[in-house]
CSV table of C-alpha atoms in Angstrom, one decimal:
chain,number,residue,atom,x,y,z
A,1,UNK,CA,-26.1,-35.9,23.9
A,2,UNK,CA,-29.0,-35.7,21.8
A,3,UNK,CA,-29.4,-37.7,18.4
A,4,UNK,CA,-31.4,-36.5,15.4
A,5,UNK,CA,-32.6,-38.8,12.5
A,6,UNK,CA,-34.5,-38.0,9.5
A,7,UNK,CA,-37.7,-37.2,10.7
A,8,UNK,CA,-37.0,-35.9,13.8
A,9,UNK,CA,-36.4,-31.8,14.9
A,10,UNK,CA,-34.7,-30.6,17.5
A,11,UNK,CA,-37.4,-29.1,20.0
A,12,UNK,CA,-35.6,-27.7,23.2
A,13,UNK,CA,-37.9,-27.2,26.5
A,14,UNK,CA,-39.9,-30.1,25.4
A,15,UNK,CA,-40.3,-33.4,26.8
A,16,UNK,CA,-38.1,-35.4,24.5
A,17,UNK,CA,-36.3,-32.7,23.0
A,18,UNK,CA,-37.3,-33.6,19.9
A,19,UNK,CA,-40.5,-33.4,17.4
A,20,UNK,CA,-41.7,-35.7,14.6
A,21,UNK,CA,-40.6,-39.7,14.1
A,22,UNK,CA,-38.0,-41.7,12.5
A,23,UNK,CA,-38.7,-41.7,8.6
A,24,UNK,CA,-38.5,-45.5,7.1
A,25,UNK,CA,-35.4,-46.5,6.0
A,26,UNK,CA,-34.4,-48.5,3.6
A,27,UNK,CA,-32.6,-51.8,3.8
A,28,UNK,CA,-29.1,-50.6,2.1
A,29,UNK,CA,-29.9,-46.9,2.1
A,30,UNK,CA,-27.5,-44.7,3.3
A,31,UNK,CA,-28.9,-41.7,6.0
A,32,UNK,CA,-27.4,-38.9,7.7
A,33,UNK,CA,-27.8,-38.5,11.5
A,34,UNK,CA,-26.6,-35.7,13.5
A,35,UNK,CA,-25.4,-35.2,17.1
A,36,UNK,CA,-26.1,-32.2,19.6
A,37,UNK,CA,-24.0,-31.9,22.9
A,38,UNK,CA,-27.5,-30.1,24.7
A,39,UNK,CA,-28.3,-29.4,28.5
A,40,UNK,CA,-31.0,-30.9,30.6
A,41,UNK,CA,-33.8,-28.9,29.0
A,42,UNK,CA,-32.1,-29.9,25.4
A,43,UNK,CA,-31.0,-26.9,24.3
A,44,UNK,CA,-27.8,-26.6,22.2
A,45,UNK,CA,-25.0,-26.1,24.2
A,46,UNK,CA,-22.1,-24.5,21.0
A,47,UNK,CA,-20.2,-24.2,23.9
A,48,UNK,CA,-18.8,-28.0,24.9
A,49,UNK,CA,-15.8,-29.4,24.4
A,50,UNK,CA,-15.0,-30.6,21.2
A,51,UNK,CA,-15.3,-34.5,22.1
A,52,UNK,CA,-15.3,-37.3,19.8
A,53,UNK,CA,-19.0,-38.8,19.3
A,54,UNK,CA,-19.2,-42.4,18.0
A,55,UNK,CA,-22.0,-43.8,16.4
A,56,UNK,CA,-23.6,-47.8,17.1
A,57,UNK,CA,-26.8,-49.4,15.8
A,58,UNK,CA,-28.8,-52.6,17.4
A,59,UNK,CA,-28.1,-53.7,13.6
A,60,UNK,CA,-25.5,-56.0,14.0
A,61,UNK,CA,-24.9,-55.8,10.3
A,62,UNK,CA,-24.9,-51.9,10.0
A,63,UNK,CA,-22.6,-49.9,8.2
A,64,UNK,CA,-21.7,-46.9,10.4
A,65,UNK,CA,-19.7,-43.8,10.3
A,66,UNK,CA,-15.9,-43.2,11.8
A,67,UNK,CA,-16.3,-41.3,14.9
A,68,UNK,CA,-16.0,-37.1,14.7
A,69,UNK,CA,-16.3,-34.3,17.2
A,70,UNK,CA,-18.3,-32.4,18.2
A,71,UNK,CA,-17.8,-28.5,16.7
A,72,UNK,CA,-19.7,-25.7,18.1
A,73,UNK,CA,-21.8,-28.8,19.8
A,74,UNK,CA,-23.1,-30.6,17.0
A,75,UNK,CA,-21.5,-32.6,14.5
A,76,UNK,CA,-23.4,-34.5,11.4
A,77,UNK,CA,-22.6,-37.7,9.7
A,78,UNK,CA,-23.8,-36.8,6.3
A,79,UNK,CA,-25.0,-40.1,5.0
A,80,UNK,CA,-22.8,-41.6,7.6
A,81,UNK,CA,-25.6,-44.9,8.7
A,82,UNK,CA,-26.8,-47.6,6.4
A,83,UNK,CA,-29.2,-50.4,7.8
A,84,UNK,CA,-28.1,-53.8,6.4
A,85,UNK,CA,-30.9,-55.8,8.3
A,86,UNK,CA,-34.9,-55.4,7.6
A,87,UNK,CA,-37.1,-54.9,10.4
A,88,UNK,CA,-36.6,-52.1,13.0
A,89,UNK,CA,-33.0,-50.7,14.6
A,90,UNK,CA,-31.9,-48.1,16.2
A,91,UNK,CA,-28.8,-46.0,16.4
A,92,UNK,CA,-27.5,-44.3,19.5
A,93,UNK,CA,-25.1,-41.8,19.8
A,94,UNK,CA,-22.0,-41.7,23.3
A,95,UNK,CA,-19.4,-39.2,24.1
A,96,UNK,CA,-16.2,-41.9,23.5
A,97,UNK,CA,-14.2,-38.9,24.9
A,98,UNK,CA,-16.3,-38.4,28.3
A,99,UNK,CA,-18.0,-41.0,29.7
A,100,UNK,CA,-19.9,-38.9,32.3
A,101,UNK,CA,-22.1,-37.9,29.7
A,102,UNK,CA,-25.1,-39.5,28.9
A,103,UNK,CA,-25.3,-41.5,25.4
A,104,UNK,CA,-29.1,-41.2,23.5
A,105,UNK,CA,-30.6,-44.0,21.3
A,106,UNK,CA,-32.6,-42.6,18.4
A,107,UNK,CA,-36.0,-44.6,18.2
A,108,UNK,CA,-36.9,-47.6,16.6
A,109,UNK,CA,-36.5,-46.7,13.2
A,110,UNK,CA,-38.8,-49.5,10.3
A,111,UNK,CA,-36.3,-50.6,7.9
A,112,UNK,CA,-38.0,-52.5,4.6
A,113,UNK,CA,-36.5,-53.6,1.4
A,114,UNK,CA,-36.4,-52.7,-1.8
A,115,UNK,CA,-37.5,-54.1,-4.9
A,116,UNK,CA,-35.2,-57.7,-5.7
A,117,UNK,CA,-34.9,-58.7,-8.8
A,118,UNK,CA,-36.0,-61.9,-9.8
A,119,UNK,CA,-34.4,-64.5,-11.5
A,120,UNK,CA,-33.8,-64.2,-15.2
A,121,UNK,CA,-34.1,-67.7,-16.0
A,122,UNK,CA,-35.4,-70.6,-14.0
A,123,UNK,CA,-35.5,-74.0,-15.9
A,124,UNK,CA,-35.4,-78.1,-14.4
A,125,UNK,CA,-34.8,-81.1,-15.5
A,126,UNK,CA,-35.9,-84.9,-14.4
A,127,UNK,CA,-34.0,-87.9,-14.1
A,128,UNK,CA,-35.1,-91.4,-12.3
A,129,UNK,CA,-34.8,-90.4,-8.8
A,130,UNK,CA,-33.4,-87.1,-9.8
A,131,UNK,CA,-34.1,-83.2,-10.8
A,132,UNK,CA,-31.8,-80.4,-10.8
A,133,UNK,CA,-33.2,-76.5,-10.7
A,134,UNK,CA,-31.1,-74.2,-13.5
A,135,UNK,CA,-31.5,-70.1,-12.6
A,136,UNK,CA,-29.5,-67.3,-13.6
A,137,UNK,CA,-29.4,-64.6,-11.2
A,138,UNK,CA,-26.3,-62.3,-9.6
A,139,UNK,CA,-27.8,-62.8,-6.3
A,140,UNK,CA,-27.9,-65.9,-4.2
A,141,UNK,CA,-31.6,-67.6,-4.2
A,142,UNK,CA,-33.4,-69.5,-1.8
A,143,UNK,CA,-35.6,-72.2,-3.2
A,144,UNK,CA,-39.3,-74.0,-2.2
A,145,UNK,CA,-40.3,-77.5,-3.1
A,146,UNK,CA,-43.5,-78.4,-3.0
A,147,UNK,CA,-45.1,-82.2,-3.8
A,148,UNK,CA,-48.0,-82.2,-6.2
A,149,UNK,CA,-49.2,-78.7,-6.6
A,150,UNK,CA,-48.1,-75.4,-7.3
A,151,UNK,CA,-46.7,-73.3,-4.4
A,152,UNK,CA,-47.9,-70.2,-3.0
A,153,UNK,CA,-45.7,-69.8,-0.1
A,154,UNK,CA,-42.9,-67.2,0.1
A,155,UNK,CA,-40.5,-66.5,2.1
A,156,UNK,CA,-41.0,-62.7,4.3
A,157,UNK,CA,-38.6,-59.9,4.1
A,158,UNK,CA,-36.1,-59.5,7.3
A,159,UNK,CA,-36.4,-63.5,7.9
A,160,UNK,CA,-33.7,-66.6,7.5
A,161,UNK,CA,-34.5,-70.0,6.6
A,162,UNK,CA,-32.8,-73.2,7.3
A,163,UNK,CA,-32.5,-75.7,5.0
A,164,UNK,CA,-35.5,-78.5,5.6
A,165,UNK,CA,-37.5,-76.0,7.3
A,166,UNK,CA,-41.1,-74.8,5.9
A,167,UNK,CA,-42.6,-72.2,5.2
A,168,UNK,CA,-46.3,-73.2,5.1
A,169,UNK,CA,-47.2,-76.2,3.5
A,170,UNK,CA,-43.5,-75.9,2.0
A,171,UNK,CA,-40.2,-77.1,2.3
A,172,UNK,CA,-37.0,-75.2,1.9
A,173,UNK,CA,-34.5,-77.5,0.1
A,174,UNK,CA,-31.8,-74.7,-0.7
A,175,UNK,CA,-30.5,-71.3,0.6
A,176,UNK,CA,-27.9,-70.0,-1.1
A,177,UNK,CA,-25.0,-67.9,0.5
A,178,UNK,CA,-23.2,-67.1,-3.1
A,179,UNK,CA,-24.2,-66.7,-6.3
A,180,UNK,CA,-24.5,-70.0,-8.4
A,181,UNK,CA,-26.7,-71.2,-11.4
A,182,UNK,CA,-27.9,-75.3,-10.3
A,183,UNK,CA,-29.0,-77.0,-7.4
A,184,UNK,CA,-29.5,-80.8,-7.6
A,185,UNK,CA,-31.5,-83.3,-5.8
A,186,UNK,CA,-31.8,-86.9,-5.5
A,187,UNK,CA,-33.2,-89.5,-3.9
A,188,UNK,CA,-37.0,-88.2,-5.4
A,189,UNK,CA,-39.3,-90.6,-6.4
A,190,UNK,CA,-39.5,-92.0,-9.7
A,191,UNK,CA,-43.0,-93.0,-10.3
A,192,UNK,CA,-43.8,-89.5,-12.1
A,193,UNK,CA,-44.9,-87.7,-9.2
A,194,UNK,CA,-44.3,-84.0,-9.6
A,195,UNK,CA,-42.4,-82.0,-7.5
A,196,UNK,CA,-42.9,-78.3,-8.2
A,197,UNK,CA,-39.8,-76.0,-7.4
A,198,UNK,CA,-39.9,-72.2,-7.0
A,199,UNK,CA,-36.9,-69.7,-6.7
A,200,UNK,CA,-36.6,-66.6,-5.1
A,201,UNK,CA,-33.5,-64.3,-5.4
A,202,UNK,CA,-32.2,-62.7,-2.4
A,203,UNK,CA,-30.6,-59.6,-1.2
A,204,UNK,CA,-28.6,-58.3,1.9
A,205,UNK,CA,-31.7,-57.8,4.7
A,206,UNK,CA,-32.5,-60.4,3.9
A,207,UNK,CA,-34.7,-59.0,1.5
A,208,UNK,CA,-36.6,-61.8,-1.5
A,209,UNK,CA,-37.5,-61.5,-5.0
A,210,UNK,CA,-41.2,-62.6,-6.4
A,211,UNK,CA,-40.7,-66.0,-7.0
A,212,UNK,CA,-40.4,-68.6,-10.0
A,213,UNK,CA,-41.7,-71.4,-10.1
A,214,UNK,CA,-40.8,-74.7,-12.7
A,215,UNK,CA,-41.6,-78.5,-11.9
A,216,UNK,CA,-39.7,-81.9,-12.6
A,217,UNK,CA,-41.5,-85.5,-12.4
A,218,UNK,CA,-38.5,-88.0,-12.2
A,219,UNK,CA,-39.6,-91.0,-14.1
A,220,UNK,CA,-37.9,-94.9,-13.8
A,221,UNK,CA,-39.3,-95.6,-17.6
A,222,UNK,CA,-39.6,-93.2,-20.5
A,223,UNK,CA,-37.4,-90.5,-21.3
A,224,UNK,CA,-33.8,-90.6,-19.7
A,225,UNK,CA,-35.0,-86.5,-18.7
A,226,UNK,CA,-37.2,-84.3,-19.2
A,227,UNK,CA,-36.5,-80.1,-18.9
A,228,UNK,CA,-38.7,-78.0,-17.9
A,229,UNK,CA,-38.5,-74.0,-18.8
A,230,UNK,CA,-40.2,-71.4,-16.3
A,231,UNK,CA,-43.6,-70.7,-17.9
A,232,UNK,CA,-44.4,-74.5,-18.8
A,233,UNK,CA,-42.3,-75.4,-21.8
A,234,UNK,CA,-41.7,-79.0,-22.0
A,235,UNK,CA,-38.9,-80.6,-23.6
A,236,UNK,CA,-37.8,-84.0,-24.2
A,237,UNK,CA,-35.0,-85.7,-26.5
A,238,UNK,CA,-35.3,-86.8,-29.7
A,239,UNK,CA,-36.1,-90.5,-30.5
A,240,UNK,CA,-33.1,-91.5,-33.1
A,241,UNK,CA,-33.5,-95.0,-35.3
């Protein structure tokens, strides 16, 4: 079999049978691959038996066509293969009606993300020993706290974080795996020292928004909170007598 991806052209009596390279893909994007029963120079053979082709990927998370035979030698799975994971993947073609014949594996085909929306709203609030991170977003984030100073780490496109690991200088305190609008966390300080707090939305690759960040300085005396809106807006309650 011989496996064609965008990019590539069929090129019987060459080498590799094939001209050009795998065009980038797009993490969610659906692409159409098609499937040539050739000989061992590549050329077309219309002549072989209508078998059924089935179509994998070395992306775990890929979302791949129902398998189809071969017609006149070549079948097509019109936007039959979406990549789910960023990075690189391939996709490889077998005869799941002959196993004589030799399966092909396209090559490694780039796979980036597209843009992520960031959150719409990011906001925090301070209590002693206590802050909580407010966002609204349809897409679960992963957030970045940071003691002192503003963050400029992010997280890269294609990679998973643990909760407590770091990401330069720091600390991931929460990865979502569902939508939601709060994350609290206690046990902070409460001598006014500010933790800064940014949030990043993420989509299936994984693939991350810019981020936002907001800070909270948990205090034992003064205010019972304070709330903090993305963009440096300060509030604090009212004194009543």
């Amino acid at each position: 079999l011989q496996i064609l991806v965008p990019g590539e052209t069929a090129a019987p009596g060459t080498a590799s049978g094939k001209t050009g390279s795998p065009s980038a893909q797009t993490v969610g994007g659906a692409f159409t691959v098609t499937v040539n029963a050739v000989d061992a120079n590549w050329n077309l053979v219309s002549s072989a038996p209508n078998n059924q082709v089935t179509i994998t990927s070395s992306d775990a998370g890929a979302t791949l066509p129902a398998p189809a035979n071969l017609g006149s030698g070549t079948v097509t799975f019109t936007n039959g293969v979406t990549l789910n994971t960023a990075g690189t993947a391939t996709v490889t073609a077998t005869n799941s009606t002959d196993g004589t014949k030799t399966a092909n594996t396209s090559p490694s085909i780039t796979v980036g993300c597209g843009p992520v929306t960031a959150a719409g709203y990011v906001a925090a609030s301070a209590q002693s020993g206590q802050a909580t991170v407010y966002w609204a977003s349809p897409n679960p984030v992963l957030i970045l706290r940071k003691l002192s100073s503003s963050i400029t780490d992010a997280p890269t496109d294609g990679a998973t974080y643990a909760v407590s690991g770091t990401i330069g200088a720091s600390t991931v305190v929460y990865n979502g795996s569902v939508a939601e609008t709060s994350f609290p966390q206690t046990g902070l300080a409460s001598d006014g020292t500010a933790y800064y707090y940014k949030v990043f939305a993420k989509a299936s690759g994984p693939c991350y928004s810019a981020g936002t960040e907001v800070n909270a300085k948990p205090a034992a005396l003064g205010p019972a909170w304070s709330y903090m809106l993305a963009g440096g807006s300060l509030l604090k309650p009212g004194i009543t007598g």
